[in-house]
Coordinates of C-alpha atoms and ligand atoms in Angstrom, one line a residue:
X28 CA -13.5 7.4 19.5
X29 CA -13.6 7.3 15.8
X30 CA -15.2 4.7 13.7
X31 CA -13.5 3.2 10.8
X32 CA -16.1 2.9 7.8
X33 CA -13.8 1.4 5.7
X34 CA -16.1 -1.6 4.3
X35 CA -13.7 -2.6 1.1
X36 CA -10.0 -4.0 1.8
X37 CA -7.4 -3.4 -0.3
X38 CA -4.8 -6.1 -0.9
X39 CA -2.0 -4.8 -2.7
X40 CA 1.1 -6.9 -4.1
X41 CA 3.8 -5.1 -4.2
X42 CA 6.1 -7.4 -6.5
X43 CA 9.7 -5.2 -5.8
X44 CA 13.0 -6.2 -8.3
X45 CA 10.9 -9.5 -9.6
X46 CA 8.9 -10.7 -12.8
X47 CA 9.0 -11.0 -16.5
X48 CA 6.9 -10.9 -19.4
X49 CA 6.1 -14.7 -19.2
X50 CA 5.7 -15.1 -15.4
X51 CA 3.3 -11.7 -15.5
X52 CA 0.9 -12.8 -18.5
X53 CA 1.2 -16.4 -16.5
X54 CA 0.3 -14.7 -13.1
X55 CA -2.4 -12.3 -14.5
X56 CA -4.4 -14.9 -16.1
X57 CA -4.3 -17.5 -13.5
X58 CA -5.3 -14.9 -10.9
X59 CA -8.6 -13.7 -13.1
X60 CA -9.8 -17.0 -13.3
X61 CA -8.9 -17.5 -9.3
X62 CA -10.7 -14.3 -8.1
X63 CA -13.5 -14.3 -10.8
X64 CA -16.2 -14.0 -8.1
X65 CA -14.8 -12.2 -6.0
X66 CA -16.3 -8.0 -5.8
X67 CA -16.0 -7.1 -2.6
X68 CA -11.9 -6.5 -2.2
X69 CA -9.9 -3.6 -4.0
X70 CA -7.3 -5.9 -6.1
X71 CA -4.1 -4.6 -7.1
X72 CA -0.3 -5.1 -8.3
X73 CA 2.6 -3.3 -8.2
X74 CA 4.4 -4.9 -11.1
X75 CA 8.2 -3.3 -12.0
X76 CA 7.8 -0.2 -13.9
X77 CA 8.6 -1.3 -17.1
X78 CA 6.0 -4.0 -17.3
X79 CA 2.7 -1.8 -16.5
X80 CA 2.4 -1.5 -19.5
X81 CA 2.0 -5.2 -20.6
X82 CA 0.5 -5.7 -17.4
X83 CA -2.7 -3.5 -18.3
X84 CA -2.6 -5.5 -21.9
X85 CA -3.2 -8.8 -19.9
X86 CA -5.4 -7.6 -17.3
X87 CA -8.1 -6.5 -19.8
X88 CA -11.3 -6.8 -18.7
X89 CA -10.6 -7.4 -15.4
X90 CA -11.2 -4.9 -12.4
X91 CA -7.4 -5.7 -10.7
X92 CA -5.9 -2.7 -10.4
X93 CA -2.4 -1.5 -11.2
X94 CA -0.1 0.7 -9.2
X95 CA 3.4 1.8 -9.6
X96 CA 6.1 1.0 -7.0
X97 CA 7.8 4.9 -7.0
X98 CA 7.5 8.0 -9.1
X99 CA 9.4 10.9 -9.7
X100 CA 8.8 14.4 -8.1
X101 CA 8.7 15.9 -11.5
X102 CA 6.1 15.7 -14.5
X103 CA 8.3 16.4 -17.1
X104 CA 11.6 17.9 -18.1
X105 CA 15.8 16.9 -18.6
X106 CA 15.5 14.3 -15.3
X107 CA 17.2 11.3 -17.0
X108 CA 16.3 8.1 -16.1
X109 CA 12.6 9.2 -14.2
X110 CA 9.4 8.5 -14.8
X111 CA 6.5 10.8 -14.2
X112 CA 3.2 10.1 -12.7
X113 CA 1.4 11.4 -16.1
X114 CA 3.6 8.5 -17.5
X115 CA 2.0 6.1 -15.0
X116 CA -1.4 7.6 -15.1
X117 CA -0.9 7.5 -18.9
X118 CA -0.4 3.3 -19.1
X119 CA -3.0 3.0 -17.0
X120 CA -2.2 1.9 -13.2
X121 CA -4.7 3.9 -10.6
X122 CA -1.7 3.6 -7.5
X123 CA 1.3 4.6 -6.8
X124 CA 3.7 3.4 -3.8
X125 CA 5.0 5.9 -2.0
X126 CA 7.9 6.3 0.5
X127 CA 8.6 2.5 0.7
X128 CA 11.5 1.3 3.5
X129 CA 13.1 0.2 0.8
X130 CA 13.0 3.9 -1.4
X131 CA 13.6 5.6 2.1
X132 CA 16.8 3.0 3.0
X133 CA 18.5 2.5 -0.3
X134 CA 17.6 5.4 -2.2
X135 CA 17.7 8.2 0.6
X136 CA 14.3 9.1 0.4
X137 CA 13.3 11.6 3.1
X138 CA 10.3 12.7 4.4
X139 CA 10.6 15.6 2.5
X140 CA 10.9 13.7 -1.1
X141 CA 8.1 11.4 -0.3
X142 CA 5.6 14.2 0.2
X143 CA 6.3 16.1 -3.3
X144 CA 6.2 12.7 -4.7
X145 CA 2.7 11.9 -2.6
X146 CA 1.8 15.9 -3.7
X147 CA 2.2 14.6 -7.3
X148 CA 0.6 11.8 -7.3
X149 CA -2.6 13.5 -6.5
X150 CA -2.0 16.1 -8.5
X151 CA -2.3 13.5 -11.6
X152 CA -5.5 12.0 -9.5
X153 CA -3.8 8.4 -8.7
X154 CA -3.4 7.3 -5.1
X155 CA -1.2 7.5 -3.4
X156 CA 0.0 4.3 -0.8
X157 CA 2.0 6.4 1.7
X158 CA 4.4 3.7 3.5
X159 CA 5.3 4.7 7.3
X160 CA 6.7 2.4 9.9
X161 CA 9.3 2.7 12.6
X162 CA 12.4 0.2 12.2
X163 CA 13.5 -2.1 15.3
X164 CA 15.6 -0.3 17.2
X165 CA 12.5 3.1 16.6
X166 CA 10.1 -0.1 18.1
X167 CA 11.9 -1.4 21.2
X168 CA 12.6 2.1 22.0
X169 CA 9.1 2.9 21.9
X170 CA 9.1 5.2 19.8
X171 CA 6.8 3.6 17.2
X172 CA 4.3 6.4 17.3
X173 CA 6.4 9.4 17.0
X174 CA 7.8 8.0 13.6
X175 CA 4.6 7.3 12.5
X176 CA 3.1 10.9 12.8
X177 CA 6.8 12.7 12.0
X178 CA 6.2 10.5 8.7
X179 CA 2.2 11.9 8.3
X180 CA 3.3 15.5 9.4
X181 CA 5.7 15.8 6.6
X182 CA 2.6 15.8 4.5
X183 CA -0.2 17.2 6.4
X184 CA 1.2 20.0 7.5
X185 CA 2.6 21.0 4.2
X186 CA -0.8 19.9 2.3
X187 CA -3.1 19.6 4.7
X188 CA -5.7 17.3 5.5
X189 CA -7.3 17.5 2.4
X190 CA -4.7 15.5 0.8
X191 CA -5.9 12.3 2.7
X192 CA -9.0 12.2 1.0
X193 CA -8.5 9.2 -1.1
X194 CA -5.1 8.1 -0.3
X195 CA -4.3 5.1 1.5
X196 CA -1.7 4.5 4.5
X197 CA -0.1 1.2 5.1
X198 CA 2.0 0.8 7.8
X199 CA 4.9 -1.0 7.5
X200 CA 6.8 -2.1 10.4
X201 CA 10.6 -2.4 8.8
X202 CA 11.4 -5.1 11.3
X203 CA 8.4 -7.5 10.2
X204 CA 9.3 -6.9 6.3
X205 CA 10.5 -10.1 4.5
X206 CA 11.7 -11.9 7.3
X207 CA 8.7 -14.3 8.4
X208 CA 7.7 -12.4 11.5
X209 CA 4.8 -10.3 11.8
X210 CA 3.8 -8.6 14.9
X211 CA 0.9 -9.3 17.0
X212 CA -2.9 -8.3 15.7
X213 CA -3.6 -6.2 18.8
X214 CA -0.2 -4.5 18.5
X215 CA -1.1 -3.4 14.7
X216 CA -4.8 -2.4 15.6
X217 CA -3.3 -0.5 18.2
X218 CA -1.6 1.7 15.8
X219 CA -3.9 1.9 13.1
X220 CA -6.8 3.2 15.5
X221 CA -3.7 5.9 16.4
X222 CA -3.4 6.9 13.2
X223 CA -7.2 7.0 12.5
X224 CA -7.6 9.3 15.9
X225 CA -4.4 11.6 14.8
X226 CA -6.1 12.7 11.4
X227 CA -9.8 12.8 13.1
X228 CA -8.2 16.0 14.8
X229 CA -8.3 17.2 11.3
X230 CA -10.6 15.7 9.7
X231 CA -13.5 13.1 11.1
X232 CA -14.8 12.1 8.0
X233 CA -11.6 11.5 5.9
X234 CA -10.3 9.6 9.1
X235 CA -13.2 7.4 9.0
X236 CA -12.8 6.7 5.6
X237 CA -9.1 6.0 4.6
X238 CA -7.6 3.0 4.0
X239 CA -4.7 1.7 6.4
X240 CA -3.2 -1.3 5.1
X241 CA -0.7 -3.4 7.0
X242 CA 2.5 -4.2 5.8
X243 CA 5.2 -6.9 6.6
X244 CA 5.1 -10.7 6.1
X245 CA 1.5 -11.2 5.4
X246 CA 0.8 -14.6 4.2
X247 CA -2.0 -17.3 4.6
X248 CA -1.6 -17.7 7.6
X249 CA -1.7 -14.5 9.6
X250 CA -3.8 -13.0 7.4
X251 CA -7.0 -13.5 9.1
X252 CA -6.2 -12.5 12.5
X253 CA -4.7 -8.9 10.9
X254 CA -7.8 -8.6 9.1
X255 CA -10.3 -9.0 11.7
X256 CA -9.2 -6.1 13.5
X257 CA -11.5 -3.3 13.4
X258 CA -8.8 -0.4 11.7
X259 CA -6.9 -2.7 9.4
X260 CA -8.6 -2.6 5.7
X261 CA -6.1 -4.4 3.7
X262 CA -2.7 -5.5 3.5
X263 CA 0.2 -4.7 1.2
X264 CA 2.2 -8.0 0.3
X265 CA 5.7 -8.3 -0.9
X266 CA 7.1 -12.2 -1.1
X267 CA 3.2 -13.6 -1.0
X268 CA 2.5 -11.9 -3.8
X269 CA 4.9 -13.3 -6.4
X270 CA 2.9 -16.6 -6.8
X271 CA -0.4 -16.2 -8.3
X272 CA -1.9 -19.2 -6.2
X273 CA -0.4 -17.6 -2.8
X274 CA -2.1 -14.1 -3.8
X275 CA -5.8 -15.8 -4.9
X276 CA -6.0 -17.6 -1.5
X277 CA -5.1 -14.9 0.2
X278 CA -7.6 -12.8 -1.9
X279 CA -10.3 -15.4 -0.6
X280 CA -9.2 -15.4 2.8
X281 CA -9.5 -11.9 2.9
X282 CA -12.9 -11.5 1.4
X283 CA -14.4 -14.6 3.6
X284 CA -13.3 -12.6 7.1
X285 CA -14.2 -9.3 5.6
X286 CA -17.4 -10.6 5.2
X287 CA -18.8 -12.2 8.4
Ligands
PGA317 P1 6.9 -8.7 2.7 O1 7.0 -7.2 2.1 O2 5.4 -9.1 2.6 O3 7.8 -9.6 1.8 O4 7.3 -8.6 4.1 C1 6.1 -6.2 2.4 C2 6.5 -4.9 1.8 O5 7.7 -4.6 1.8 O6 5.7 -4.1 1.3

């Protein structure tokens, strides 16, 4: 049995096709004053690409974090129409998302893709969110597991272990994204603590130590019953994170159960 030593959630909000100039310097500045106390969570947002920049302008002075919502598997070169982790790096966002359901459904992303782009994202030193999740039919065939590690093979066996140092998991269960269910506490635990056993083969310490988020539906009201479990250490939010007041309380829930 491995233990997770995990003490700092990370709540991400992953804001997908959504936002503006005015709703994000709205947004940024209502949520600083909202979480002003708050020190023990890891804070971030996945704005659209094209607004990092003007995100990290509003966010001065203010440890929220930003990360990027995809990348390119290059760093530089004639590959119209990509941007490059230096690029993110260079505007200043410390994650990136990688190999969301949504990249891996409507963009073909395979497993092979997501680990060059995961491999490049370390290269640059960001961090990498590596999504995996099974979709329904993968769950009531039981074959939730398999996915799961085909998904962390793809990069452990071609990078190794190593490569999980500092990166963060979040599994993402494509049947509980956006559509107001999420699945039962002991049912995500159970895989998390999987996940953490499958890379303490490897590696005990960097099993201990990284960070698997769930995914899918989180709101106020599920939130604390996801985060008391033992192996989940923060949450990646899509629709929940949009409104600033959502996010905060969320934030605050998080922090309160974290902390007793
Ligand atoms: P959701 O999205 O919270 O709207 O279900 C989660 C995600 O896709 O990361």
């Amino acid at each position: 049995m491995i233990n997770n030593v995990q003490k700092y959630p990370l709540i991400v909000g992953n804001w997908k096709l959504h936002g503006s100039k005015r709703m994000i310097k709205d947004f940024i500045l209502s949520l600083k004053y909202e979480i002003r106390h708050i020190t023990s969570c890891g804070i971030v947002i996945a704005p659209p690409v094209i607004y990092l920049d003007f995100a990290q302008y509003c966010l001065n002075n203010s440890n929220i974090m930003l990360s990027a919502q995809n990348v390119d598997v290059h760093n530089e070169g004639a590959f119209t129409g990509e941007i490059s982790a230096e690029m993110i790096k260079d505007v200043g966002a410390k994650y990136i998302i990688i190999g969301h359901s949504e990249r891996r459904i409507y963009h073909d992303e395979n497993n092979n893709i997501i680990a060059k782009k995961f491999w490049i994202t370390k290269q640059v030193g960001l961090i990498p969110i590596l999504c995996i999740g099974e979709n329904k039919e993968e769950y009531l065939s039981n074959k939730t597991i398999e996915v799961c590690v085909q998904q962390i093979d793809a990069i452990l066996h071609r990078f190794g272990i190593k490569a999980f140092d500092n990166s963060v998991i979040a599994y993402e269960p494509l049947w509980a994204i956006g559509n107001q269910v999420s699945p039962d506490p002991d049912y995500v635990q159970s895989i998390h603590q999987y996940i953490r056993q499958y890379l303490a083969k490897y590696d005990k310490n960097i099993a201990q130590k990284i960070i698997i988020q769930y995914g899918g539906s989180v709101n106020v009201n599920n939130v604390v019953g996801l985060l008391e479990k033992t192996d989940i250490n923060g949450v990646l939010i899509g629709g929940a994170s949009l409104k600033y007041d959502i996010f905060s309380n969320i934030v605050k829930i998080i922090e309160k159960t974290k902390n007793i």
